[in-house]
Coordinates of C-alpha atoms in Angstrom, one line a residue:
M1 CA -107.3 53.8 -8.9
R2 CA -108.2 57.2 -10.3
L3 CA -108.0 58.7 -6.8
L4 CA -104.5 57.3 -6.4
S5 CA -103.4 58.6 -9.8
R6 CA -104.7 62.1 -8.9
Y7 CA -102.8 61.8 -5.6
F8 CA -99.5 61.1 -7.4
K9 CA -100.2 63.9 -9.9
C10 CA -100.8 66.3 -7.1
L11 CA -97.6 65.2 -5.4
L12 CA -95.6 65.6 -8.6
A13 CA -97.1 69.1 -9.3
L14 CA -96.3 70.1 -5.7
G15 CA -92.8 68.7 -6.0
L16 CA -92.2 70.6 -9.2
F17 CA -93.6 73.8 -7.7
F18 CA -91.2 73.6 -4.7
L19 CA -88.3 72.7 -7.0
L20 CA -89.0 75.8 -9.1
V21 CA -89.3 78.0 -6.0
A22 CA -86.1 76.6 -4.6
G23 CA -84.3 77.1 -7.9
G24 CA -85.6 80.7 -8.0
V25 CA -84.4 81.4 -4.5
L26 CA -81.0 79.9 -5.2
Y27 CA -80.7 81.9 -8.4
F28 CA -81.7 85.1 -6.5
L29 CA -79.2 84.5 -3.7
S30 CA -76.4 83.5 -6.0
D31 CA -77.0 86.7 -8.1
L32 CA -76.9 88.7 -4.9
L33 CA -73.6 87.1 -3.9
S34 CA -72.2 87.8 -7.3
D35 CA -73.1 91.4 -6.9
M36 CA -71.2 91.4 -3.6
G37 CA -68.3 89.8 -5.4
T38 CA -68.0 92.4 -8.1
Q39 CA -69.4 95.7 -6.8
I40 CA -67.3 98.0 -4.7
P41 CA -68.9 99.1 -1.5
P42 CA -69.0 102.8 -0.6
A43 CA -66.3 103.7 1.9
A44 CA -65.5 106.8 3.9
R45 CA -62.3 108.5 2.6
P46 CA -60.0 110.5 4.8
A47 CA -60.5 114.3 4.2
I48 CA -56.8 114.8 3.7
T49 CA -54.5 115.6 0.8
P50 CA -50.7 115.1 0.8
S51 CA -50.1 118.9 0.9
R52 CA -51.8 119.0 4.3
I53 CA -48.8 117.0 5.7
G54 CA -46.2 118.8 3.7
L55 CA -45.8 116.5 0.7
A56 CA -45.3 118.1 -2.8
F57 CA -47.4 116.2 -5.3
E58 CA -49.2 116.3 -8.6
T59 CA -52.6 115.0 -9.4
V60 CA -52.4 112.9 -12.6
N61 CA -55.1 111.5 -14.9
L62 CA -54.2 108.1 -16.4
H63 CA -55.9 106.2 -19.2
T64 CA -55.7 102.5 -19.3
R65 CA -55.3 100.4 -22.5
D66 CA -58.9 99.2 -22.1
G67 CA -60.3 102.7 -21.9
V68 CA -60.7 103.4 -18.2
N69 CA -59.8 106.8 -16.7
L70 CA -57.8 106.6 -13.4
D71 CA -56.9 109.2 -10.8
G72 CA -53.5 109.2 -9.2
W73 CA -50.9 111.2 -7.2
W74 CA -47.3 111.6 -8.3
F75 CA -44.7 112.5 -5.7
P76 CA -41.6 113.7 -7.6
K77 CA -39.3 114.3 -4.7
G78 CA -36.3 112.0 -5.1
S79 CA -37.0 111.2 -8.7
D80 CA -33.5 112.3 -9.7
S81 CA -31.9 110.2 -7.0
G82 CA -31.7 107.0 -8.9
K83 CA -33.8 105.2 -6.3
P84 CA -36.8 103.2 -7.5
V85 CA -40.3 104.8 -7.5
V86 CA -42.6 103.3 -4.8
L87 CA -45.9 102.6 -6.5
V88 CA -48.6 102.2 -3.8
L89 CA -51.5 99.9 -4.6
H90 CA -54.5 99.9 -2.2
G91 CA -56.9 97.1 -1.3
F92 CA -60.5 96.4 -2.2
G93 CA -62.8 99.3 -1.2
A94 CA -60.0 101.7 -0.3
A95 CA -58.5 104.6 -2.2
K96 CA -55.2 106.5 -2.4
E97 CA -56.2 108.7 0.5
H98 CA -56.1 105.6 2.7
M99 CA -52.4 105.1 1.7
I100 CA -51.0 108.5 2.8
N101 CA -48.7 106.9 5.3
Y102 CA -47.2 104.7 2.6
M103 CA -46.2 107.7 0.4
L104 CA -45.0 109.6 3.5
L105 CA -42.7 106.8 4.4
A106 CA -41.2 106.6 0.9
Q107 CA -40.7 110.4 0.7
Q108 CA -39.1 110.6 4.2
Y109 CA -36.4 108.2 3.0
G110 CA -35.8 109.9 -0.3
Y111 CA -37.9 107.6 -2.6
P112 CA -40.2 109.0 -5.2
A113 CA -43.7 107.7 -4.9
M114 CA -46.9 107.3 -6.7
A115 CA -50.4 106.1 -5.8
I116 CA -53.4 105.4 -7.9
D117 CA -57.1 104.7 -7.4
F118 CA -57.9 101.4 -9.0
R119 CA -60.9 101.3 -11.4
G120 CA -64.1 101.6 -9.5
H121 CA -62.4 103.2 -6.5
G122 CA -61.8 106.7 -5.3
D123 CA -61.8 109.3 -8.1
S124 CA -61.3 106.7 -11.0
D125 CA -64.0 105.7 -13.4
P126 CA -66.8 103.5 -12.0
S127 CA -66.2 99.8 -12.7
L128 CA -66.8 96.4 -11.3
C129 CA -63.9 94.8 -9.4
S130 CA -61.9 91.8 -10.6
F131 CA -59.6 91.5 -7.6
G132 CA -56.4 91.9 -9.6
F133 CA -57.3 90.7 -13.1
H134 CA -58.3 94.0 -14.9
E135 CA -56.5 96.0 -12.2
Q136 CA -53.2 94.9 -13.8
D137 CA -54.1 97.3 -16.7
D138 CA -54.4 100.0 -14.1
V139 CA -50.8 99.3 -12.8
Q140 CA -49.5 99.3 -16.4
S141 CA -51.0 102.7 -17.0
A142 CA -49.1 104.0 -14.0
L143 CA -45.9 102.3 -15.2
D144 CA -46.4 104.0 -18.6
F145 CA -46.8 107.4 -16.9
L146 CA -43.6 106.8 -14.9
A147 CA -41.7 105.8 -18.0
E148 CA -42.7 109.1 -19.6
K149 CA -41.2 110.7 -16.5
G150 CA -37.9 108.9 -17.1
Q151 CA -38.4 106.5 -14.2
K152 CA -36.9 103.2 -15.2
R153 CA -37.2 101.3 -11.8
V154 CA -40.4 100.8 -9.8
C155 CA -41.2 98.8 -6.7
L156 CA -44.8 97.8 -6.4
W157 CA -46.1 98.1 -2.8
G158 CA -49.6 96.5 -2.6
T159 CA -51.9 95.6 0.2
S160 CA -54.5 92.8 0.0
M161 CA -56.0 93.1 -3.5
G162 CA -53.2 95.5 -4.4
A163 CA -50.6 92.9 -3.3
V164 CA -52.3 90.3 -5.6
T165 CA -52.3 92.8 -8.5
A166 CA -48.6 93.5 -7.8
I167 CA -47.7 89.8 -8.0
L168 CA -49.7 89.2 -11.1
T169 CA -48.1 92.2 -12.8
A170 CA -44.6 91.2 -11.8
A171 CA -45.2 87.8 -13.2
K172 CA -45.4 89.4 -16.7
H173 CA -41.9 90.8 -16.4
P174 CA -42.5 94.5 -17.0
P175 CA -39.0 95.9 -17.4
Q176 CA -39.5 98.7 -14.9
V177 CA -40.6 96.6 -12.0
C178 CA -37.5 95.8 -9.8
G179 CA -39.2 94.7 -6.6
V180 CA -42.6 93.8 -4.9
I181 CA -43.8 94.4 -1.4
A182 CA -46.9 92.1 -1.0
D183 CA -48.8 92.8 2.2
A184 CA -51.5 90.2 3.0
P185 CA -52.2 88.7 -0.5
F186 CA -54.5 85.7 -1.0
D187 CA -53.4 82.5 -2.8
T188 CA -56.2 82.2 -5.3
L189 CA -59.4 84.2 -5.8
H190 CA -61.4 81.0 -5.7
N191 CA -60.1 80.1 -2.3
S192 CA -60.4 83.6 -1.0
I193 CA -64.1 83.9 -2.0
V194 CA -64.9 80.6 -0.4
H195 CA -62.9 81.6 2.8
H196 CA -64.6 85.0 3.1
A197 CA -68.1 83.5 2.5
R198 CA -67.5 81.1 5.4
L199 CA -65.8 83.7 7.6
F200 CA -68.4 86.5 7.2
Y201 CA -71.6 84.6 6.4
G202 CA -71.1 81.0 7.5
L203 CA -71.8 79.8 4.0
P204 CA -70.3 76.6 2.6
E205 CA -69.0 76.6 -1.0
F206 CA -71.9 74.5 -2.3
P207 CA -74.4 75.4 -3.5
L208 CA -74.6 79.2 -3.4
I209 CA -70.9 80.1 -3.9
T210 CA -70.6 77.5 -6.6
L211 CA -73.5 79.1 -8.4
A212 CA -72.2 82.6 -7.9
F213 CA -68.8 81.9 -9.6
P214 CA -70.1 81.9 -13.2
R215 CA -72.3 85.0 -12.5
I216 CA -69.2 86.9 -11.2
E217 CA -67.3 85.9 -14.3
Q218 CA -70.1 86.9 -16.6
K219 CA -70.6 90.3 -14.9
A220 CA -67.0 91.4 -14.6
H221 CA -65.6 89.7 -17.8
Y222 CA -62.8 87.5 -16.5
H223 CA -62.2 84.0 -15.2
I224 CA -61.7 83.5 -11.5
R225 CA -59.1 80.8 -12.1
D226 CA -56.9 83.5 -13.8
V227 CA -56.5 85.4 -10.5
N228 CA -54.0 82.9 -9.0
P229 CA -51.0 84.6 -7.3
A230 CA -49.8 81.2 -6.0
A231 CA -49.2 80.0 -9.6
A232 CA -48.0 83.4 -10.8
L233 CA -45.2 83.4 -8.3
S234 CA -43.3 80.8 -10.3
Q235 CA -42.8 83.6 -13.0
V236 CA -41.7 86.3 -10.6
Q237 CA -37.9 86.8 -10.9
I238 CA -37.4 89.9 -8.9
P239 CA -37.0 90.5 -5.1
I240 CA -40.3 90.1 -3.2
F241 CA -41.1 91.0 0.4
F242 CA -44.1 89.2 1.9
L243 CA -45.8 90.8 4.9
A244 CA -48.4 89.1 7.0
A245 CA -50.4 90.5 9.9
Q246 CA -50.4 88.6 13.2
N247 CA -54.1 88.9 13.8
D248 CA -55.3 88.7 10.2
Q249 CA -58.3 86.4 9.9
R250 CA -58.9 87.2 6.2
M251 CA -55.4 86.4 4.9
P252 CA -53.9 84.6 7.9
V253 CA -50.2 84.2 8.5
P254 CA -50.0 80.5 7.3
L255 CA -51.7 81.4 4.0
V256 CA -49.3 84.2 3.3
R257 CA -46.4 82.1 4.5
S258 CA -47.4 79.4 1.9
L259 CA -47.0 82.0 -0.8
Y260 CA -43.6 83.0 0.6
E261 CA -42.6 79.3 0.4
K262 CA -43.6 79.2 -3.3
A263 CA -41.6 82.3 -4.3
A264 CA -38.1 82.0 -5.7
E265 CA -35.1 83.8 -4.2
P266 CA -34.5 86.6 -3.5
K267 CA -37.3 87.0 -1.0
K268 CA -38.0 88.3 2.4
W269 CA -40.6 87.6 5.2
Y270 CA -42.0 89.5 8.1
V271 CA -45.0 89.2 10.4
I272 CA -46.4 92.5 11.6
P273 CA -47.2 92.1 15.3
G274 CA -50.5 93.0 16.9
V275 CA -52.5 94.1 13.9
G276 CA -55.3 92.6 11.7
H277 CA -55.9 92.8 8.0
E278 CA -56.6 96.5 7.3
F279 CA -54.7 98.6 9.8
R280 CA -51.0 99.3 9.8
R281 CA -49.5 101.4 12.7
F282 CA -46.2 102.2 10.9
E283 CA -44.3 101.5 14.0
P284 CA -40.5 101.9 13.9
E285 CA -39.8 98.2 13.3
F286 CA -42.3 98.1 10.4
Q287 CA -40.8 101.2 8.8
Q288 CA -37.3 99.8 9.2
Q289 CA -38.3 96.5 7.5
I290 CA -39.7 98.4 4.5
V291 CA -36.8 100.8 4.1
T292 CA -34.3 98.0 4.5
F293 CA -36.0 96.1 1.6
L294 CA -36.2 99.3 -0.5
D295 CA -32.5 100.1 0.1
T296 CA -31.5 96.5 -0.9
L297 CA -33.1 97.0 -4.3
N298 CA -30.2 99.3 -5.0
Q299 CA -27.8 96.5 -4.4
P300 CA -26.8 93.6 -6.7
A301 CA -28.6 90.9 -4.8
L302 CA -31.1 90.4 -2.0
S303 CA -30.5 87.6 0.5
S304 CA -33.3 85.6 2.1
H305 CA -34.5 86.9 5.5
A306 CA -36.6 83.9 6.3
P307 CA -36.5 82.7 9.9

């Protein structure tokens, strides 16, 4: 009997040991995933400035309302034309240097332009990433700067995280924002994290991703549920142009289309042929789609261009 009792005690101790080890491993892995969900990976930046391609610009230093210093470029050409400023918002891990073609397109068609480095990116202050939540303050700082320059109308042109930030910002009805170009946004941050974990690492949501969510929120000081462009679209009351990339596995066409379906009129839809999530070739058709939308912002109304 004593031998049996000792046997069960050993089993219990062994079970508790493995339970503690498993718990420690899960905690370590979830913490590692939360770092990946908040820290911005180093990225190569193109060794180019706008002046190298003939664009007149000013480097500007912005200060957000929550105390973050941002770096930006202001392209004043066309600022007295009455056309809206094109405010370019990059994606996760990128910087304003990656968006040279965006500013070039705007300037070629007579639109003033501006680009910023989101917090934690480029030459802005180091910071954790919140995929659109705190980044809204970054956009507001750019809008404040443009207001000081007398620019009363701004179109937000965002890609990926920048597109999400543009939608969340527009939902708050800043008076300057007259249009949004949303290139490859996700629907909710929760869904996007789960999708990317499965796409890149083959991980199911439970248990590691589920455990990582509160760690992400604790580290970056926001709630994941609040990064919800799908819900925010009900509050967007200005023209919005959704772009999806034909070969995008990260924000696939049906996902972006679902956001388009949720948006109110006036709205526009276009699938960019032959490209994935990151790369844009700026082929003539793509350029024409963008310029047509921008030109329509100068008209009383925008009709739907859905197929």
